[in-house]
Short mmCIF file of C-alpha atoms in Angstrom, two decimals:
data_model
loop_
_atom_site.label_atom_id
_atom_site.label_comp_id
_atom_site.label_asym_id
_atom_site.label_seq_id
_atom_site.Cartn_x
_atom_site.Cartn_y
_atom_site.Cartn_z
CA MET A 21 -155.08 131.35 -65.12
CA PHE A 22 -152.58 133.32 -67.17
CA GLY A 23 -152.12 135.99 -64.50
CA MET A 24 -151.45 133.24 -61.93
CA GLN A 25 -148.84 131.65 -64.20
CA VAL A 26 -147.05 134.97 -64.64
CA CYS A 27 -147.16 135.49 -60.88
CA ASP A 28 -145.81 131.98 -60.26
CA ALA A 29 -142.98 132.52 -62.72
CA TRP A 30 -142.13 135.78 -60.94
CA THR A 31 -142.27 134.54 -57.34
CA SER A 32 -140.73 131.11 -57.83
CA VAL A 33 -137.24 132.46 -58.47
CA GLY A 34 -134.87 132.02 -55.61
CA SER A 35 -132.21 134.68 -56.11
CA GLY A 36 -131.59 138.17 -57.41
CA VAL A 37 -129.81 136.68 -60.42
CA ALA A 38 -132.89 134.63 -61.31
CA VAL A 39 -135.13 137.68 -60.96
CA GLU A 40 -132.88 139.68 -63.26
CA SER A 41 -132.85 136.81 -65.76
CA ASN A 42 -136.65 136.75 -65.82
CA ILE A 43 -136.81 140.52 -66.32
CA GLN A 44 -134.46 140.17 -69.29
CA LYS A 45 -136.82 137.60 -70.81
CA TYR A 46 -139.82 139.88 -70.29
CA GLN A 47 -137.92 142.76 -71.89
CA ALA A 48 -136.90 140.58 -74.83
CA PHE A 49 -140.52 139.54 -75.38
CA LEU A 50 -141.77 143.12 -75.03
CA GLN A 51 -139.20 144.54 -77.47
CA THR A 52 -139.97 141.78 -79.98
CA VAL A 53 -143.63 142.75 -79.88
CA ARG A 54 -142.85 146.46 -80.17
CA LEU A 55 -140.53 146.04 -83.16
CA GLY A 56 -142.41 143.16 -84.79
CA SER A 57 -139.23 141.17 -85.33
CA ILE A 58 -136.89 139.02 -83.27
CA THR A 59 -133.98 140.25 -85.40
CA ARG A 60 -134.74 143.92 -84.75
CA ALA A 61 -135.36 143.24 -81.06
CA ALA A 62 -132.00 141.49 -80.77
CA ARG A 63 -130.25 144.41 -82.47
CA SER A 64 -131.90 147.01 -80.25
CA LEU A 65 -131.12 145.06 -77.05
CA ASP A 66 -127.61 144.11 -78.15
CA TYR A 67 -128.40 140.39 -77.85
CA SER A 68 -127.97 137.64 -80.41
CA GLN A 69 -131.02 136.68 -82.46
CA SER A 70 -130.87 133.16 -81.06
CA GLY A 71 -130.66 134.57 -77.54
CA VAL A 72 -133.88 136.57 -77.92
CA SER A 73 -135.62 133.63 -79.56
CA ARG A 74 -134.54 131.37 -76.70
CA MET A 75 -135.74 133.82 -74.02
CA VAL A 76 -139.18 134.08 -75.62
CA ALA A 77 -139.31 130.28 -75.93
CA ASP A 78 -138.39 129.97 -72.24
CA LEU A 79 -141.39 132.12 -71.33
CA GLU A 80 -143.69 130.10 -73.55
CA ARG A 81 -142.48 126.88 -71.95
CA ALA A 82 -142.74 128.24 -68.39
CA TRP A 83 -146.24 129.60 -68.92
CA GLY A 84 -147.48 126.75 -71.10
CA VAL A 85 -148.77 129.07 -73.85
CA SER A 86 -147.77 130.25 -77.32
CA LEU A 87 -146.97 133.97 -77.21
CA LEU A 88 -145.95 134.74 -80.79
CA GLU A 89 -146.78 133.59 -84.27
CA ARG A 90 -143.61 133.59 -86.35
CA GLY A 91 -143.56 134.12 -90.10
CA HIS A 92 -141.42 135.47 -92.94
CA GLY A 93 -142.85 138.95 -92.40
CA GLY A 94 -141.94 139.03 -88.70
CA VAL A 95 -143.91 138.09 -85.60
CA ARG A 96 -147.32 138.92 -84.18
CA LEU A 97 -149.02 138.22 -80.90
CA THR A 98 -151.24 135.21 -80.39
CA ALA A 99 -154.50 135.65 -78.51
CA GLU A 100 -152.78 134.40 -75.35
CA GLY A 101 -149.88 136.79 -75.97
CA GLU A 102 -152.27 139.73 -76.22
CA ARG A 103 -153.80 138.80 -72.85
CA LEU A 104 -150.43 138.53 -71.16
CA LEU A 105 -148.76 141.57 -72.76
CA PRO A 106 -150.18 144.18 -70.32
CA PHE A 107 -148.90 142.17 -67.35
CA VAL A 108 -145.43 141.91 -68.90
CA GLU A 109 -145.42 145.66 -69.55
CA GLU A 110 -146.39 146.26 -65.91
CA VAL A 111 -143.58 144.02 -64.62
CA CYS A 112 -140.99 145.73 -66.86
CA GLU A 113 -142.16 149.19 -65.80
CA GLY A 114 -142.03 148.10 -62.16
CA ALA A 115 -138.46 146.87 -62.61
CA ARG A 116 -137.49 150.18 -64.19
CA ARG A 117 -139.00 152.16 -61.32
CA LEU A 118 -137.33 149.84 -58.79
CA SER A 119 -133.99 150.58 -60.46
CA MET A 120 -134.73 154.30 -60.18
CA GLN A 121 -135.40 153.99 -56.45
CA VAL A 122 -132.19 152.04 -55.92
CA ASP A 123 -130.29 154.81 -57.72
CA ASP A 124 -131.95 157.41 -55.50
CA ILE A 125 -131.10 155.49 -52.31
CA ASN A 126 -127.51 155.11 -53.42
CA GLY A 127 -127.21 158.85 -53.92
CA LEU A 128 -126.15 158.41 -57.53
CA GLU A 129 -123.15 156.28 -56.63
CA THR A 130 -124.40 153.81 -59.24
CA GLY A 131 -126.80 153.88 -62.16
CA THR A 132 -127.04 153.96 -65.93
CA VAL A 133 -127.85 156.79 -68.34
CA ARG A 134 -129.51 155.51 -71.53
CA ILE A 135 -129.23 157.90 -74.49
CA GLY A 136 -130.77 157.87 -77.96
CA THR A 137 -128.84 160.02 -80.40
CA PHE A 138 -127.78 160.69 -83.97
CA SER A 139 -124.24 160.69 -85.31
CA SER A 140 -123.22 164.36 -85.13
CA VAL A 141 -124.33 164.73 -81.49
CA ALA A 142 -122.69 161.39 -80.61
CA THR A 143 -119.46 162.51 -82.27
CA HIS A 144 -119.14 166.16 -81.26
CA TRP A 145 -121.19 166.68 -78.08
CA LEU A 146 -121.56 163.54 -76.03
CA PRO A 147 -117.86 162.74 -75.43
CA ARG A 148 -117.36 166.17 -73.84
CA ILE A 149 -120.58 165.98 -71.80
CA ILE A 150 -119.86 162.45 -70.56
CA LYS A 151 -116.27 163.33 -69.68
CA ARG A 152 -117.46 166.19 -67.44
CA PHE A 153 -120.27 164.12 -65.89
CA GLN A 154 -117.90 161.21 -65.27
CA ARG A 155 -115.55 163.48 -63.37
CA ASP A 156 -118.30 164.07 -60.78
CA PHE A 157 -119.98 160.63 -60.93
CA PRO A 158 -117.30 158.10 -61.92
CA ASN A 159 -119.38 154.95 -61.32
CA ILE A 160 -122.26 155.80 -63.67
CA GLU A 161 -122.55 153.63 -66.78
CA TYR A 162 -123.81 154.67 -70.21
CA GLU A 163 -125.85 153.01 -72.91
CA MET A 164 -125.87 154.88 -76.22
CA LEU A 165 -128.20 153.94 -79.09
CA LEU A 166 -127.75 155.46 -82.55
CA GLY A 167 -130.93 155.71 -84.59
CA ASP A 168 -132.91 157.76 -87.05
CA PHE A 169 -135.15 160.49 -85.70
CA PRO A 170 -138.46 158.59 -85.50
CA GLU A 171 -136.63 155.76 -83.70
CA ILE A 172 -135.14 158.14 -81.13
CA GLU A 173 -138.54 159.71 -80.52
CA ARG A 174 -140.15 156.28 -80.11
CA TRP A 175 -137.39 155.07 -77.77
CA CYS A 176 -138.04 158.07 -75.51
CA GLU A 177 -141.80 157.51 -75.53
CA GLU A 178 -141.44 153.81 -74.72
CA GLY A 179 -138.78 154.29 -72.04
CA ARG A 180 -136.16 152.38 -74.03
CA VAL A 181 -133.87 155.37 -73.41
CA ASP A 182 -133.97 157.98 -70.67
CA LEU A 183 -133.31 160.89 -72.98
CA GLY A 184 -132.68 161.56 -76.63
CA PHE A 185 -131.50 164.22 -79.04
CA LEU A 186 -133.61 165.40 -81.97
CA PRO A 187 -133.16 168.18 -84.57
CA TYR A 188 -136.74 169.33 -83.92
CA ALA A 189 -139.16 169.69 -81.02
CA PRO A 190 -141.06 166.40 -80.67
CA ALA A 191 -144.75 166.28 -81.46
CA PRO A 192 -145.97 163.85 -78.75
CA ALA A 193 -147.35 165.61 -75.69
CA SER A 194 -145.92 162.73 -73.64
CA LEU A 195 -142.37 164.05 -74.19
CA GLY A 196 -140.68 167.04 -72.67
CA ALA A 197 -138.09 168.98 -74.63
CA ARG A 198 -135.25 171.31 -73.81
CA TRP A 199 -133.87 173.49 -76.58
CA LEU A 200 -130.08 173.32 -76.76
CA GLU A 201 -129.01 175.36 -79.76
CA ASP A 202 -129.76 176.28 -83.35
CA ASP A 203 -127.51 174.39 -85.73
CA GLU A 204 -126.89 176.39 -88.89
CA LEU A 205 -127.33 174.72 -92.27
CA LEU A 206 -124.41 175.49 -94.58
CA ALA A 207 -123.58 175.16 -98.27
CA VAL A 208 -120.90 172.51 -98.95
CA LEU A 209 -118.85 172.97 -102.14
CA PRO A 210 -115.79 171.44 -103.82
CA GLU A 211 -112.73 173.48 -102.88
CA GLY A 212 -112.11 174.63 -106.44
CA HIS A 213 -115.71 175.65 -107.15
CA GLU A 214 -116.35 179.23 -108.30
CA LEU A 215 -118.70 179.80 -105.33
CA ALA A 216 -115.80 178.97 -103.01
CA THR A 217 -113.52 181.70 -104.35
CA THR A 218 -115.10 184.29 -102.01
CA SER A 219 -116.48 184.20 -98.49
CA ALA A 220 -119.85 185.55 -99.65
CA PRO A 221 -123.01 183.61 -98.68
CA VAL A 222 -124.32 181.26 -101.36
CA PRO A 223 -127.81 182.05 -102.70
CA LEU A 224 -130.16 179.09 -102.48
CA ALA A 225 -131.20 179.64 -106.08
CA ARG A 226 -127.57 179.23 -107.18
CA LEU A 227 -127.46 175.76 -105.58
CA CYS A 228 -130.35 174.74 -107.85
CA GLU A 229 -128.32 175.34 -110.99
CA GLU A 230 -126.01 172.33 -110.51
CA PRO A 231 -126.35 168.67 -109.45
CA PHE A 232 -127.34 168.48 -105.79
CA ILE A 233 -126.63 165.78 -103.21
CA MET A 234 -129.53 165.55 -100.78
CA LEU A 235 -129.17 164.56 -97.13
CA GLU A 236 -132.35 162.66 -96.38
CA GLN A 237 -132.60 161.03 -92.99
CA SER A 238 -135.80 159.35 -91.85
CA GLY A 239 -138.03 161.86 -90.13
CA ASP A 240 -135.94 164.85 -91.23
CA GLU A 241 -136.99 166.97 -94.20
CA GLU A 242 -135.13 170.09 -93.08
CA VAL A 243 -132.92 170.51 -96.15
CA ARG A 244 -135.83 169.98 -98.56
CA SER A 245 -137.91 172.38 -96.46
CA VAL A 246 -135.31 175.13 -96.82
CA PHE A 247 -135.70 175.03 -100.61
CA ALA A 248 -139.49 174.58 -100.42
CA ARG A 249 -139.92 177.69 -98.25
CA ALA A 250 -138.06 179.67 -100.90
CA GLY A 251 -140.16 178.18 -103.70
CA LEU A 252 -137.14 176.40 -105.15
CA THR A 253 -136.44 172.83 -106.27
CA PRO A 254 -132.85 171.56 -106.32
CA ARG A 255 -131.63 169.26 -109.10
CA VAL A 256 -131.17 166.22 -106.86
CA ARG A 257 -128.71 163.80 -108.46
CA PHE A 258 -127.91 161.69 -105.39
CA THR A 259 -129.77 161.01 -102.13
CA THR A 260 -128.21 159.45 -99.03
CA PHE A 261 -128.67 159.40 -95.25
CA ASP A 262 -124.92 159.47 -94.54
CA ASP A 263 -123.39 162.92 -93.90
CA TYR A 264 -119.82 161.76 -94.48
CA ALA A 265 -120.70 160.10 -97.78
CA ILE A 266 -122.06 163.47 -98.93
CA MET A 267 -118.81 165.23 -97.98
CA SER A 268 -116.80 162.67 -99.92
CA MET A 269 -119.05 163.04 -102.98
CA VAL A 270 -118.81 166.83 -102.88
CA GLU A 271 -115.02 166.56 -102.55
CA SER A 272 -115.05 164.43 -105.72
CA GLY A 273 -117.00 167.11 -107.60
CA LEU A 274 -120.21 165.08 -107.96
CA GLY A 275 -122.45 167.91 -106.78
CA LEU A 276 -123.23 170.55 -104.16
CA ALA A 277 -124.92 169.99 -100.80
CA VAL A 278 -126.34 171.55 -97.65
CA LEU A 279 -125.31 170.08 -94.29
CA PRO A 280 -125.64 171.06 -90.61
CA ALA A 281 -122.70 172.93 -89.10
CA LEU A 282 -122.38 170.40 -86.27
CA ILE A 283 -121.47 167.50 -88.58
CA LEU A 284 -118.98 169.71 -90.44
CA ARG A 285 -116.79 170.20 -87.35
CA ARG A 286 -113.37 168.63 -87.80
CA ASN A 287 -114.43 167.05 -91.08
CA PRO A 288 -111.55 165.29 -92.89
CA TYR A 289 -112.66 166.18 -96.43
CA HIS A 290 -111.33 168.88 -98.75
CA VAL A 291 -114.54 170.88 -99.14
CA ALA A 292 -115.46 174.53 -98.82
CA VAL A 293 -118.23 175.61 -96.44
CA ARG A 294 -120.22 178.81 -96.91
CA GLN A 295 -123.23 180.41 -95.26
CA LEU A 296 -126.56 180.24 -97.06
CA ASP A 297 -128.55 183.19 -98.31
CA PRO A 298 -131.07 183.29 -96.68
CA VAL A 299 -129.60 181.88 -93.48
CA ALA A 300 -131.20 178.60 -92.33
CA HIS A 301 -131.07 176.60 -89.10
CA ARG A 302 -132.34 173.44 -87.47
CA SER A 303 -133.12 173.33 -83.75
CA ILE A 304 -131.44 170.61 -81.66
CA ASN A 305 -133.39 169.54 -78.57
CA ALA A 306 -132.91 167.15 -75.68
CA VAL A 307 -136.12 165.14 -75.26
CA TYR A 308 -137.30 162.95 -72.41
CA ARG A 309 -140.37 161.55 -70.69
CA ASP A 310 -141.84 163.11 -67.56
CA LEU A 311 -138.98 164.27 -65.33
CA ASP A 312 -140.62 162.56 -62.35
CA ARG A 313 -140.16 159.22 -64.14
CA LEU A 314 -136.51 159.73 -65.02
CA PRO A 315 -133.82 157.86 -63.05
CA LEU A 316 -131.74 160.13 -60.86
CA ALA A 317 -128.65 159.65 -63.05
CA ALA A 318 -130.53 160.84 -66.15
CA LYS A 319 -131.95 163.85 -64.29
CA ARG A 320 -128.47 164.90 -63.22
CA PHE A 321 -127.11 164.23 -66.72
CA LEU A 322 -129.57 166.76 -68.18
CA GLY A 323 -127.90 169.41 -66.05
CA TYR A 324 -124.57 168.74 -67.75
CA LEU A 325 -125.69 169.34 -71.34
CA ASP A 326 -124.22 172.85 -71.25
CA TYR A 327 -120.76 171.23 -71.21
CA ARG A 328 -121.25 170.18 -74.87
CA SER A 329 -118.91 172.89 -76.11
CA GLY A 330 -116.07 175.01 -74.88
#
């Protein structure tokens, strides 16, 4: 019965616009289930909360079933929703693959590249890469999602984005990875600090003698790991996920920090940057699902990643 209702809802539309509208509703429902919240689904899809709620309600009305149970803690699938979810996933995956085939037929005259990224790559790499790619393929569109590292990894696994950038090689075997470069981790000091009076590398142990401002982004323990590998523990006074907030705090003399070189490019703050002793790096990778499942535009985009600098 349920499969027939889904089929009827799919085949009863009379135009391409109606088909696209239905796909949007399926995607809204699917993302709500994946994120466990209409609010988070709306944010990730760039829709209004009321818009996502209305699309899910439209499906419930069309199919004559209740799909979600709504509560203060979010949403969860009803029994009927659980039965229908695999069919919705199949329709959404079919629509994605259809879009890929259309891109292939059009010879990359049209298409969209969906990218999951973090702030330093979005700021310092992607504008240059996109500018070069756009010169060769001017009609391609771009969708860029900023997230923390577990989000970016999940978006790639689920197909929410075509490719992502991560400061580590992803664990899931379902994702491919291409190493791009090692991003050096550097000591960040107030300009007038005694460690900034020479160009000598800063010993890690010396950073543990003063208040430390820790960069701590979800899924990234690289800075803490640098100290842990050396058997050291910094005197963490402040913790934040925002790189630029750390630079501002260091500039104000509130503590010392360690940040990746990429985010320190063209920084507007009056801070001194020195190499660490021992030298430390993080590895930035482009990650993606099976290349055979990537849209043509995303496949070609991967070939332009070497234009990130220069």
